[in-house]
Coordinates of C-alpha atoms (C1' of nucleotides) in Angstrom, one line a residue:
Chain A
X1 CA 5.8 14.7 -9.2
X2 CA 7.2 11.6 -8.0
X3 CA 5.2 8.8 -7.2
X4 CA 7.9 7.4 -5.2
X5 CA 11.0 8.8 -5.6
X6 CA 12.9 5.5 -6.8
X7 CA 16.4 7.1 -7.6
X8 CA 17.4 4.1 -9.6
X9 CA 20.7 2.2 -8.8
X10 CA 23.6 5.3 -8.6
X11 CA 26.8 4.8 -10.6
X12 CA 29.1 3.3 -8.3
X13 CA 32.6 3.6 -9.9
X14 CA 34.8 1.0 -7.8
X15 CA 37.4 -1.6 -8.3
X16 CA 36.5 -4.1 -10.9
X17 CA 37.6 -6.6 -8.4
X18 CA 34.7 -8.4 -6.9
X19 CA 33.3 -11.4 -8.5
X20 CA 29.8 -12.8 -7.1
X21 CA 28.9 -11.0 -4.2
X22 CA 30.3 -7.6 -4.6
X23 CA 28.2 -6.0 -2.3
X24 CA 26.4 -2.7 -2.8
X25 CA 27.8 0.8 -2.6
X26 CA 25.2 3.0 -1.8
X27 CA 22.3 2.8 0.8
X28 CA 19.7 2.0 -2.5
X29 CA 21.7 -0.6 -3.9
X30 CA 22.1 -2.0 -0.4
X31 CA 18.4 -2.0 0.2
X32 CA 17.1 -3.5 -3.5
X33 CA 20.5 -6.3 -3.1
X34 CA 18.7 -7.5 0.2
X35 CA 15.4 -7.3 -0.7
X36 CA 16.3 -9.4 -3.6
X37 CA 18.0 -11.8 -1.1
X38 CA 14.9 -12.3 0.9
X39 CA 13.0 -12.9 -2.5
X40 CA 15.2 -14.9 -3.6
X41 CA 15.2 -17.2 -0.4
X42 CA 18.6 -16.5 0.6
X43 CA 17.2 -15.6 3.8
X44 CA 15.0 -18.1 5.2
X45 CA 11.5 -16.4 7.4
X46 CA 12.1 -15.7 10.9
X47 CA 15.6 -15.8 10.1
X48 CA 17.6 -13.2 12.4
X49 CA 19.1 -10.1 11.0
X50 CA 22.2 -9.2 12.3
X51 CA 23.2 -6.1 11.4
X52 CA 27.0 -6.5 11.6
X53 CA 26.7 -9.1 9.6
X54 CA 24.3 -7.6 7.3
X55 CA 26.9 -4.7 7.1
X56 CA 29.9 -7.2 6.3
X57 CA 27.8 -8.9 3.5
X58 CA 26.4 -5.7 1.8
X59 CA 29.8 -4.0 2.4
X60 CA 28.7 -0.9 4.1
X61 CA 28.5 0.6 7.9
X62 CA 25.6 -0.5 10.4
X63 CA 24.2 3.0 9.7
X64 CA 23.0 2.3 6.3
X65 CA 22.0 -1.6 7.6
X66 CA 19.9 0.1 9.9
X67 CA 18.2 2.4 7.7
X68 CA 17.8 -0.1 5.5
X69 CA 15.9 -2.3 7.7
X70 CA 13.5 0.7 8.9
X71 CA 12.5 0.8 5.3
X72 CA 11.5 -3.2 4.6
X73 CA 10.1 -3.1 8.0
X74 CA 7.9 -0.6 6.6
X75 CA 7.5 -3.0 3.2
X76 CA 6.4 -5.6 5.9
X77 CA 9.3 -7.9 4.6
X78 CA 11.0 -7.3 7.8
X79 CA 9.7 -7.2 11.3
X80 CA 12.0 -5.6 14.3
X81 CA 10.9 -5.4 18.0
X82 CA 13.1 -3.2 20.0
X83 CA 16.5 -4.2 21.6
X84 CA 15.5 -7.8 20.1
X85 CA 16.7 -6.9 16.3
X86 CA 14.7 -7.9 13.0
X87 CA 13.6 -10.8 11.8
X88 CA 12.3 -11.5 8.1
X89 CA 8.9 -11.7 8.5
X90 CA 7.4 -15.2 8.1
X91 CA 4.1 -14.4 6.0
X92 CA 1.7 -17.5 6.8
X93 CA -0.9 -19.2 4.8
X94 CA -4.2 -16.7 5.9
X95 CA -1.6 -13.5 5.4
X96 CA -1.1 -14.6 1.9
X97 CA -5.2 -14.9 1.2
X98 CA -5.3 -11.7 2.8
X99 CA -2.8 -10.0 0.6
X100 CA -4.4 -11.7 -2.7
X101 CA -7.2 -10.1 -1.7
X102 CA -6.6 -7.2 -1.6
X103 CA -4.1 -7.2 -4.8
X104 CA -7.2 -8.6 -6.7
X105 CA -9.4 -5.5 -5.7
X106 CA -6.1 -3.0 -6.7
X107 CA -5.4 -5.0 -9.6
X108 CA -9.0 -4.7 -10.4
X109 CA -8.8 -1.2 -9.9
X110 CA -5.8 -1.4 -12.7
X111 CA -7.4 -3.2 -15.1
X112 CA -10.7 -0.4 -15.0
X113 CA -8.5 2.4 -15.3
X114 CA -6.3 0.6 -18.4
X115 CA -9.8 -0.2 -20.1
X116 CA -10.1 4.2 -19.4
X117 CA -6.7 5.1 -20.2
X118 CA -4.8 2.7 -22.3
X119 CA -3.2 4.0 -25.3
X120 CA -3.9 2.2 -28.9
X121 CA 0.3 1.3 -28.8
X122 CA -0.3 -0.4 -25.4
X123 CA -3.4 -2.2 -26.0
X124 CA -2.0 -3.4 -29.2
X125 CA 1.6 -4.7 -26.8
X126 CA -0.8 -6.2 -24.4
X127 CA -2.4 -8.1 -26.6
X128 CA 1.2 -9.6 -28.1
X129 CA 2.1 -10.8 -24.4
X130 CA -1.0 -12.4 -24.0
X131 CA -0.2 -14.0 -28.0
X132 CA 3.0 -15.1 -26.6
X133 CA 1.4 -16.6 -23.4
X134 CA -0.9 -18.9 -25.5
X135 CA 1.9 -20.0 -27.3
X136 CA 4.0 -20.7 -24.1
X137 CA 1.2 -23.1 -22.7
X138 CA 0.6 -24.7 -26.1
X139 CA 4.4 -25.8 -25.6
X140 CA 4.1 -26.7 -22.4
X141 CA 6.7 -23.9 -21.3
X142 CA 5.2 -23.1 -18.0
X143 CA 8.5 -20.9 -16.9
X144 CA 7.7 -19.2 -19.8
X145 CA 4.1 -18.8 -19.4
X146 CA 4.8 -17.7 -15.7
X147 CA 7.0 -15.3 -17.1
X148 CA 4.2 -13.6 -19.8
X149 CA 2.1 -13.5 -17.2
X150 CA 3.9 -11.5 -14.7
X151 CA 4.7 -9.2 -18.2
X152 CA 0.7 -8.9 -18.4
X153 CA 0.0 -8.2 -15.3
X154 CA 3.1 -5.3 -15.1
X155 CA 1.6 -4.0 -18.8
X156 CA -1.9 -3.7 -17.5
X157 CA -0.2 -1.7 -14.4
X158 CA 1.3 0.2 -16.4
X159 CA -1.3 1.5 -19.3
X160 CA -3.4 2.2 -16.0
X161 CA -1.6 5.3 -14.7
X162 CA -2.1 4.8 -11.6
X163 CA 0.4 5.3 -9.2
X164 CA -1.1 4.6 -6.3
X165 CA -2.9 1.7 -6.7
X166 CA 1.1 0.3 -8.7
X167 CA 3.1 1.5 -5.7
X168 CA 0.7 -0.5 -3.4
X169 CA 0.4 -3.3 -5.5
X170 CA 4.7 -4.2 -6.1
X171 CA 4.6 -3.8 -2.2
X172 CA 2.1 -6.4 -1.5
X173 CA 4.0 -8.2 -4.5
X174 CA 6.7 -8.1 -2.3
X175 CA 5.6 -9.8 0.4
X176 CA 4.1 -12.8 -1.6
X177 CA 7.4 -14.0 -3.1
X178 CA 7.1 -17.0 -1.5
X179 CA 4.0 -18.5 -2.5
X180 CA 3.7 -17.1 -6.1
X181 CA 5.4 -20.1 -8.0
X182 CA 2.3 -22.5 -6.6
X183 CA -0.7 -22.0 -8.3
X184 CA 0.6 -22.8 -11.3
X185 CA 1.4 -26.0 -10.6
X186 CA -2.2 -27.2 -9.9
X187 CA -3.2 -29.8 -12.5
X188 CA -5.6 -27.5 -14.7
X189 CA -4.8 -24.5 -13.7
X190 CA -3.0 -22.5 -16.1
X191 CA -5.4 -23.7 -18.9
X192 CA -8.0 -21.8 -16.7
X193 CA -5.2 -19.1 -16.0
X194 CA -5.4 -18.1 -19.8
X195 CA -9.0 -17.8 -20.2
X196 CA -9.3 -15.4 -17.5
X197 CA -6.3 -13.4 -18.7
X198 CA -8.0 -13.2 -22.4
X199 CA -11.0 -12.1 -20.8
X200 CA -9.3 -9.3 -19.1
X201 CA -7.7 -8.2 -22.2
X202 CA -10.7 -8.7 -24.6
X203 CA -12.2 -6.5 -22.1
X204 CA -9.8 -3.8 -22.0
X205 CA -9.9 -3.8 -25.4
X206 CA -13.0 -3.6 -26.0
X207 CA -12.7 -0.5 -23.5
X208 CA -15.5 -1.4 -21.3
X209 CA -14.0 -0.8 -17.8
X210 CA -16.8 -2.5 -15.6
X211 CA -16.0 -6.1 -17.4
X212 CA -12.3 -5.6 -17.0
X213 CA -12.7 -4.7 -13.5
X214 CA -15.0 -8.3 -12.7
X215 CA -12.6 -10.2 -15.3
X216 CA -9.9 -9.0 -13.1
X217 CA -11.1 -9.8 -10.2
X218 CA -12.4 -12.8 -11.2
X219 CA -9.0 -13.8 -11.9
X220 CA -7.4 -13.4 -9.4
X221 CA -10.3 -14.7 -6.9
X222 CA -9.5 -17.8 -8.3
X223 CA -5.8 -17.5 -8.0
X224 CA -6.7 -16.9 -4.2
X225 CA -8.9 -20.1 -3.9
X226 CA -6.7 -22.4 -5.6
X227 CA -4.0 -21.2 -2.6
X228 CA -6.4 -21.8 -0.5
X229 CA -7.0 -25.2 -1.3
X230 CA -3.5 -26.0 -1.9
X231 CA -2.5 -24.5 1.8
X232 CA -5.2 -26.1 3.5
X233 CA -4.4 -29.3 1.7
X234 CA -1.0 -29.2 2.8
X235 CA -1.5 -28.7 6.3
X236 CA -4.3 -31.3 6.0
X237 CA -1.4 -33.7 5.5
X238 CA -3.8 -35.9 4.1
X239 CA -0.9 -36.4 1.2
X240 CA -0.4 -33.5 -1.1
X241 CA -2.0 -34.8 -3.7
X242 CA -5.6 -35.3 -3.3
X243 CA -6.8 -32.1 -2.2
X244 CA -5.6 -30.7 -5.4
X245 CA -6.3 -32.3 -8.4
X246 CA -9.0 -31.2 -10.4
X247 CA -8.9 -27.4 -9.9
Chain B
X1 CA -0.6 -2.3 13.1
X2 CA 0.2 1.3 12.3
X3 CA -3.3 2.1 12.7
X4 CA -3.6 1.6 16.2
X5 CA -1.6 2.8 18.8
X6 CA -1.9 6.6 19.8
X7 CA -0.3 7.3 22.9
X8 CA -1.1 11.1 23.2
X9 CA 1.3 13.1 24.0
X10 CA 3.3 11.5 26.9
X11 CA 4.5 12.6 29.8
X12 CA 7.4 14.8 29.3
X13 CA 9.2 15.9 32.6
X14 CA 11.4 18.9 31.0
X15 CA 12.0 22.2 32.1
X16 CA 8.3 23.8 32.3
X17 CA 9.7 26.4 29.9
X18 CA 8.0 24.9 26.5
X19 CA 4.6 25.9 26.6
X20 CA 2.9 24.5 23.7
X21 CA 5.1 21.7 21.9
X22 CA 6.3 19.6 24.9
X23 CA 8.1 17.4 22.5
X24 CA 8.9 13.3 22.3
X25 CA 11.3 10.8 23.9
X26 CA 11.1 8.2 22.0
X27 CA 11.8 7.3 18.5
X28 CA 8.1 6.0 17.9
X29 CA 6.8 9.0 19.8
X30 CA 8.9 11.2 17.6
X31 CA 7.6 8.9 14.4
X32 CA 3.4 9.8 15.7
X33 CA 4.3 13.4 16.8
X34 CA 6.0 14.1 13.2
X35 CA 3.0 12.5 11.9
X36 CA 0.3 14.9 13.6
X37 CA 2.4 17.7 13.0
X38 CA 1.9 16.9 9.5
X39 CA -1.7 16.3 9.3
X40 CA -2.6 19.1 11.5
X41 CA -0.7 21.6 8.6
X42 CA 1.5 22.8 11.0
X43 CA 4.4 22.1 8.6
X44 CA 3.5 23.0 4.9
X45 CA 3.3 20.9 1.9
X46 CA 6.9 21.3 -0.2
X47 CA 8.6 22.8 3.1
X48 CA 11.9 21.9 3.6
X49 CA 12.5 19.2 6.9
X50 CA 15.7 19.8 8.1
X51 CA 17.3 17.6 10.4
X52 CA 18.4 19.5 13.2
X53 CA 15.4 21.8 13.3
X54 CA 13.3 18.2 14.0
X55 CA 16.1 17.4 16.6
X56 CA 15.5 20.2 18.5
X57 CA 11.8 20.6 18.0
X58 CA 11.1 16.7 18.9
X59 CA 14.1 16.7 22.0
X60 CA 15.4 13.6 20.2
X61 CA 18.8 13.2 17.7
X62 CA 19.5 13.2 14.4
X63 CA 19.7 9.8 14.1
X64 CA 16.1 9.2 15.1
X65 CA 15.4 11.9 12.8
X66 CA 16.6 9.9 9.8
X67 CA 15.0 6.7 11.1
X68 CA 11.9 9.0 11.6
X69 CA 11.7 10.2 8.0
X70 CA 12.4 7.4 6.3
X71 CA 9.8 5.7 7.6
X72 CA 7.5 8.6 6.6
X73 CA 9.0 8.5 3.2
X74 CA 7.8 4.8 3.2
X75 CA 4.5 5.7 4.3
X76 CA 4.3 8.3 1.7
X77 CA 4.2 11.2 3.4
X78 CA 7.0 12.3 3.0
X79 CA 9.5 12.6 -0.3
X80 CA 13.6 12.6 0.3
X81 CA 15.9 12.7 -2.6
X82 CA 19.5 11.6 -1.9
X83 CA 22.2 15.1 -0.3
X84 CA 19.1 16.9 -0.8
X85 CA 16.8 16.3 2.1
X86 CA 13.2 15.8 2.9
X87 CA 10.3 17.6 1.9
X88 CA 7.2 17.0 3.3
X89 CA 4.8 15.3 0.3
X90 CA 2.1 17.6 -2.0
X91 CA -0.1 15.8 -2.3
X92 CA -2.1 17.5 -5.9
X93 CA -6.1 16.5 -6.5
X94 CA -5.2 13.9 -9.0
X95 CA -3.3 12.0 -6.3
X96 CA -6.2 12.9 -4.1
X97 CA -8.5 10.9 -6.5
X98 CA -5.7 8.0 -6.9
X99 CA -6.2 7.3 -3.6
X100 CA -9.8 7.3 -2.8
X101 CA -10.2 5.5 -5.8
X102 CA -7.6 3.1 -3.6
X103 CA -9.0 3.7 -0.8
X104 CA -12.8 2.7 -2.1
X105 CA -11.8 -0.5 -3.2
X106 CA -10.1 -1.4 -0.1
X107 CA -12.9 -0.8 2.2
X108 CA -15.2 -2.0 -0.3
X109 CA -13.3 -5.5 0.9
X110 CA -13.5 -4.5 4.0
X111 CA -17.4 -4.3 4.0
X112 CA -17.5 -7.7 2.3
X113 CA -15.2 -9.3 5.1
X114 CA -17.2 -7.2 7.9
X115 CA -20.6 -8.8 6.6
X116 CA -18.7 -12.6 6.7
X117 CA -16.8 -12.1 9.8
X118 CA -18.4 -9.6 12.7
X119 CA -19.6 -10.9 15.6
X120 CA -23.3 -9.9 16.1
X121 CA -22.0 -8.0 19.1
X122 CA -19.8 -6.0 16.1
X123 CA -23.1 -5.7 14.6
X124 CA -25.0 -4.2 17.3
X125 CA -22.2 -1.6 17.8
X126 CA -22.0 -0.4 14.2
X127 CA -25.8 -0.4 14.1
X128 CA -25.6 2.1 17.1
X129 CA -23.3 4.2 16.1
X130 CA -25.1 4.5 12.5
X131 CA -28.1 5.6 14.8
X132 CA -25.7 8.1 16.2
X133 CA -25.0 9.3 12.8
X134 CA -28.9 9.8 12.1
X135 CA -29.2 11.9 15.2
X136 CA -26.6 13.8 15.0
X137 CA -27.2 14.8 11.1
X138 CA -31.1 15.8 12.4
X139 CA -29.5 17.8 14.8
X140 CA -27.6 19.7 11.7
X141 CA -24.5 18.8 14.0
X142 CA -21.7 18.5 10.9
X143 CA -18.5 17.8 13.3
X144 CA -20.3 15.2 15.1
X145 CA -22.0 13.6 12.3
X146 CA -17.6 13.6 10.6
X147 CA -16.6 11.8 14.2
X148 CA -19.5 9.5 13.7
X149 CA -18.8 8.8 10.1
X150 CA -15.2 8.0 11.1
X151 CA -16.0 5.8 14.1
X152 CA -18.3 3.5 11.9
X153 CA -15.8 3.3 9.0
X154 CA -13.3 2.1 12.1
X155 CA -15.5 -0.2 13.3
X156 CA -16.3 -2.1 10.2
X157 CA -12.7 -1.9 9.6
X158 CA -12.2 -3.9 12.6
X159 CA -15.2 -6.1 12.0
X160 CA -13.4 -7.2 9.0
X161 CA -10.6 -9.2 10.3
X162 CA -8.6 -8.3 7.6
X163 CA -4.9 -6.8 8.8
X164 CA -3.7 -6.5 5.7
X165 CA -6.4 -4.2 4.3
X166 CA -6.5 -2.0 7.4
X167 CA -3.2 -1.2 6.9
X168 CA -3.3 -0.2 3.9
X169 CA -6.5 1.9 4.5
X170 CA -5.0 3.7 7.4
X171 CA -2.0 4.4 5.5
X172 CA -3.8 6.1 2.9
X173 CA -5.9 7.8 5.1
X174 CA -2.9 9.6 6.4
X175 CA -2.3 10.9 3.1
X176 CA -5.5 12.1 2.5
X177 CA -6.0 14.3 5.8
X178 CA -5.8 17.8 3.9
X179 CA -8.9 17.1 2.0
X180 CA -11.3 15.3 4.5
X181 CA -13.2 18.0 5.4
X182 CA -14.1 18.8 2.5
X183 CA -16.9 17.0 1.0
X184 CA -18.9 16.7 3.3
X185 CA -19.5 20.4 3.4
X186 CA -20.8 20.2 -0.3
X187 CA -24.7 20.8 -0.5
X188 CA -27.0 18.0 0.4
X189 CA -23.9 15.4 0.6
X190 CA -24.7 14.8 4.2
X191 CA -27.8 13.6 3.6
X192 CA -27.3 11.7 0.8
X193 CA -23.9 10.2 2.7
X194 CA -25.8 8.8 5.6
X195 CA -28.3 6.8 2.9
X196 CA -25.3 5.5 1.7
X197 CA -23.7 4.6 5.2
X198 CA -27.1 2.8 6.2
X199 CA -27.2 1.0 2.9
X200 CA -23.9 -0.5 3.9
X201 CA -24.5 -1.5 7.2
X202 CA -28.1 -3.3 6.2
X203 CA -26.3 -5.4 3.7
X204 CA -23.6 -6.2 6.6
X205 CA -26.5 -6.9 8.9
X206 CA -28.0 -9.4 6.4
X207 CA -24.7 -11.0 6.3
X208 CA -24.6 -10.4 2.1
X209 CA -21.1 -9.6 1.5
X210 CA -21.5 -8.9 -2.1
X211 CA -24.4 -6.2 -1.3
X212 CA -22.2 -4.8 1.0
X213 CA -18.9 -4.4 -0.9
X214 CA -21.4 -2.9 -3.7
X215 CA -22.7 -0.3 -1.1
X216 CA -19.4 0.8 0.3
X217 CA -18.1 1.5 -3.0
X218 CA -21.3 3.6 -3.9
X219 CA -20.3 5.3 -1.1
X220 CA -16.8 6.2 -1.3
X221 CA -17.2 6.7 -5.2
X222 CA -19.1 9.1 -4.2
X223 CA -17.1 10.8 -2.1
X224 CA -14.4 10.8 -4.8
X225 CA -16.8 12.3 -7.5
X226 CA -17.5 15.3 -5.0
X227 CA -14.2 15.7 -4.5
X228 CA -13.2 15.6 -7.7
X229 CA -15.9 18.6 -8.4
X230 CA -15.3 20.5 -6.0
X231 CA -11.4 20.2 -6.7
X232 CA -12.2 21.3 -10.5
X233 CA -14.3 24.0 -9.0
X234 CA -11.7 25.5 -6.8
X235 CA -9.3 25.0 -9.6
X236 CA -11.4 26.9 -11.4
X237 CA -10.9 30.0 -9.4
X238 CA -14.6 30.2 -10.0
X239 CA -15.3 31.8 -6.6
X240 CA -14.2 29.9 -3.2
X241 CA -17.9 29.9 -1.3
X242 CA -20.2 29.4 -4.5
X243 CA -19.4 25.9 -4.7
X244 CA -19.2 24.8 -1.0
X245 CA -21.9 27.5 0.6
X246 CA -24.9 26.2 1.9
X247 CA -24.3 22.6 3.9
Chain C
dG1 C1' 24.8 44.0 -18.3
dT2 C1' 24.8 39.6 -18.3
dC3 C1' 27.1 34.9 -18.0
dT4 C1' 30.4 31.8 -15.9
dC5 C1' 33.3 30.0 -12.2
dC6 C1' 34.5 29.9 -7.4
dT7 C1' 34.4 30.5 -2.4
dA8 C1' 31.9 29.9 1.7
dG9 C1' 28.3 28.2 4.4
dA10 C1' 24.9 25.1 5.2
dT11 C1' 23.2 20.5 5.1
dT12 C1' 23.1 16.0 4.7
dA13 C1' 25.7 11.0 4.8
dT14 C1' 28.6 8.2 6.9
dC15 C1' 31.3 6.6 10.4
dA16 C1' 33.4 5.2 14.7
dA17 C1' 33.2 4.5 19.5
dC18 C1' 30.6 4.3 23.7
dA19 C1' 26.5 3.3 26.8
dA20 C1' 22.2 0.2 27.4
dT21 C1' 20.1 -4.0 26.5
dC22 C1' 19.3 -9.2 25.7
dC23 C1' 20.1 -14.2 25.6
dT24 C1' 23.1 -18.1 26.9
dG25 C1' 25.5 -21.6 29.8
dT26 C1' 26.8 -21.9 34.2
dT27 C1' 26.6 -22.0 39.5
dG28 C1' 24.2 -22.7 43.3
dA29 C1' 20.5 -23.5 46.5
dC30 C1' 16.7 -26.0 47.8
Chain D
dG1 C1' 16.6 -33.2 39.7
dT2 C1' 14.8 -28.6 39.3
dC3 C1' 14.7 -24.0 39.5
dA4 C1' 16.4 -19.3 40.8
dA5 C1' 20.2 -16.0 40.2
dC6 C1' 24.5 -14.4 38.0
dA7 C1' 28.3 -13.2 35.1
dG8 C1' 29.9 -13.0 29.9
dG9 C1' 29.7 -12.4 25.5
dA10 C1' 26.9 -10.6 22.1
dT11 C1' 23.6 -7.5 19.9
dT12 C1' 20.9 -3.0 19.5
dG13 C1' 20.8 2.1 20.6
dT14 C1' 22.8 6.3 20.8
dT15 C1' 26.0 10.0 20.7
dG16 C1' 29.4 12.9 18.6
dA17 C1' 32.7 13.9 14.9
dT18 C1' 33.7 13.6 10.3
dA19 C1' 33.6 13.6 5.3
dA20 C1' 31.0 14.4 1.3
dT21 C1' 27.8 17.3 -1.0
dC22 C1' 24.3 21.0 -2.2
dT23 C1' 22.8 25.9 -2.4
dA24 C1' 23.4 30.3 -2.0
dG25 C1' 26.1 34.7 -2.9
dG26 C1' 30.3 37.5 -5.2
dA27 C1' 34.0 38.5 -8.3
dG28 C1' 35.3 38.8 -12.9
dA29 C1' 35.6 38.3 -17.8
dC30 C1' 33.2 39.0 -22.1

DNA sequence: GTCTCCTAGATTATCAACAATCCTGTTGAC
DNA sequence: GTCAACAGGATTGTTGATAATCTAGGAGAC
């Protein structure tokens, strides 16, 4: 029973002459590529998305650009007004907080389900990821830590066996890419983050769903308040560093 | 935003030969109408949706049918496989439980936010809805009670001022229509339901976000387990009437 | 009798052209 | 100098036709 029908990247046998921006032939590839472009920041928020330009860029016809834009609109990455075209959606700080709140309760649900449903093998894998994160942090390898962070959350979600929550979390995450690297830069935040993750993993290992859910909520609640603080600090323009020091 | 805007059957000035299904002119109306048709059960689960048929039924061109199907696919109401068309998605009992779990944590979030953000006026309105539900239940008016139930949840969501959660809840709800009238028929369930709602409203009135969240979770958790029980009862084929009689 | 291959019909996917709408810069009046 | 009306260009919305793909049913071989 398909959760979301994601036939991944059909085979494209083309001339091998396209070097850098090879473009996507099929509709689904075009969707993935445009999504990625928004993630990477190649398309700025509020930037107008003109169908013919995208058609040229993605090497597809205008019709498939149109369906791709509809899908992205339903994803919340793009907002399109009738007769006036599509813009990439600007996510305000307030919306980012909302999205994180929603993500928090949903990921807490997956943590609960993971505590209930994870196989022994999956728990081992989760613990190994946490160990790796600990090492990265000791080496002050923040990018490595961040990557481990993503892996850990993904592993927990996979272990939860909750297609609905997984799909929604993925959707929320896609809208948040512009903010995701901020909180980790707040002084003291990584160490705190590691402690929170450790609590989540411990609860899952102990098969304690309530504790797992609570620990995950605590974790993402802290991410949220950290983000909110940096946001107001930035908005207040009272110097970028005084509001976000301690943590 | 998809939670609002229900322009009910706009004026269609056509030949007066079509008595029942007047059809929708614009793309958005077609979307609403097809969505409604799936809700009403006019289109059976797993039924194949053929573009030309829908185009004739909705009185729009095939292109807009296509975009409508894409949107419904992103909503999870329809699953479409490449080159093989779209089917209305069959929601299994297990999926229904998943959806209810996700909805539970999200509505709990809105209850929390409502406790924090609701205006005095909104709280008054919420209390009034609860009073009306109490009356309906005393009169054994189950449809009326059910309607009040929907109104109450909607009022709480509105008072929460949380667009993201509101949108996701609306999406989840759309997938659940086939199951929504079941739980209210379980004996003793309405009285229990009213008590749970009363607790939620009391917590919001007291501006106690933790209590509001917990009460809403308890409420939807009970709905979930009730649904799971009736589901297994139905699946067990132990008679269709013994599990859901009295009320 | 059963299986495989193949043809025909049906359906989806894509494309190019046309119509409707909106945005921009300019002209003219006051 | 400012504002309103207007024309030109650009962009989106829609249509119909065409190509690619899938499903169903029958012919032929073993």
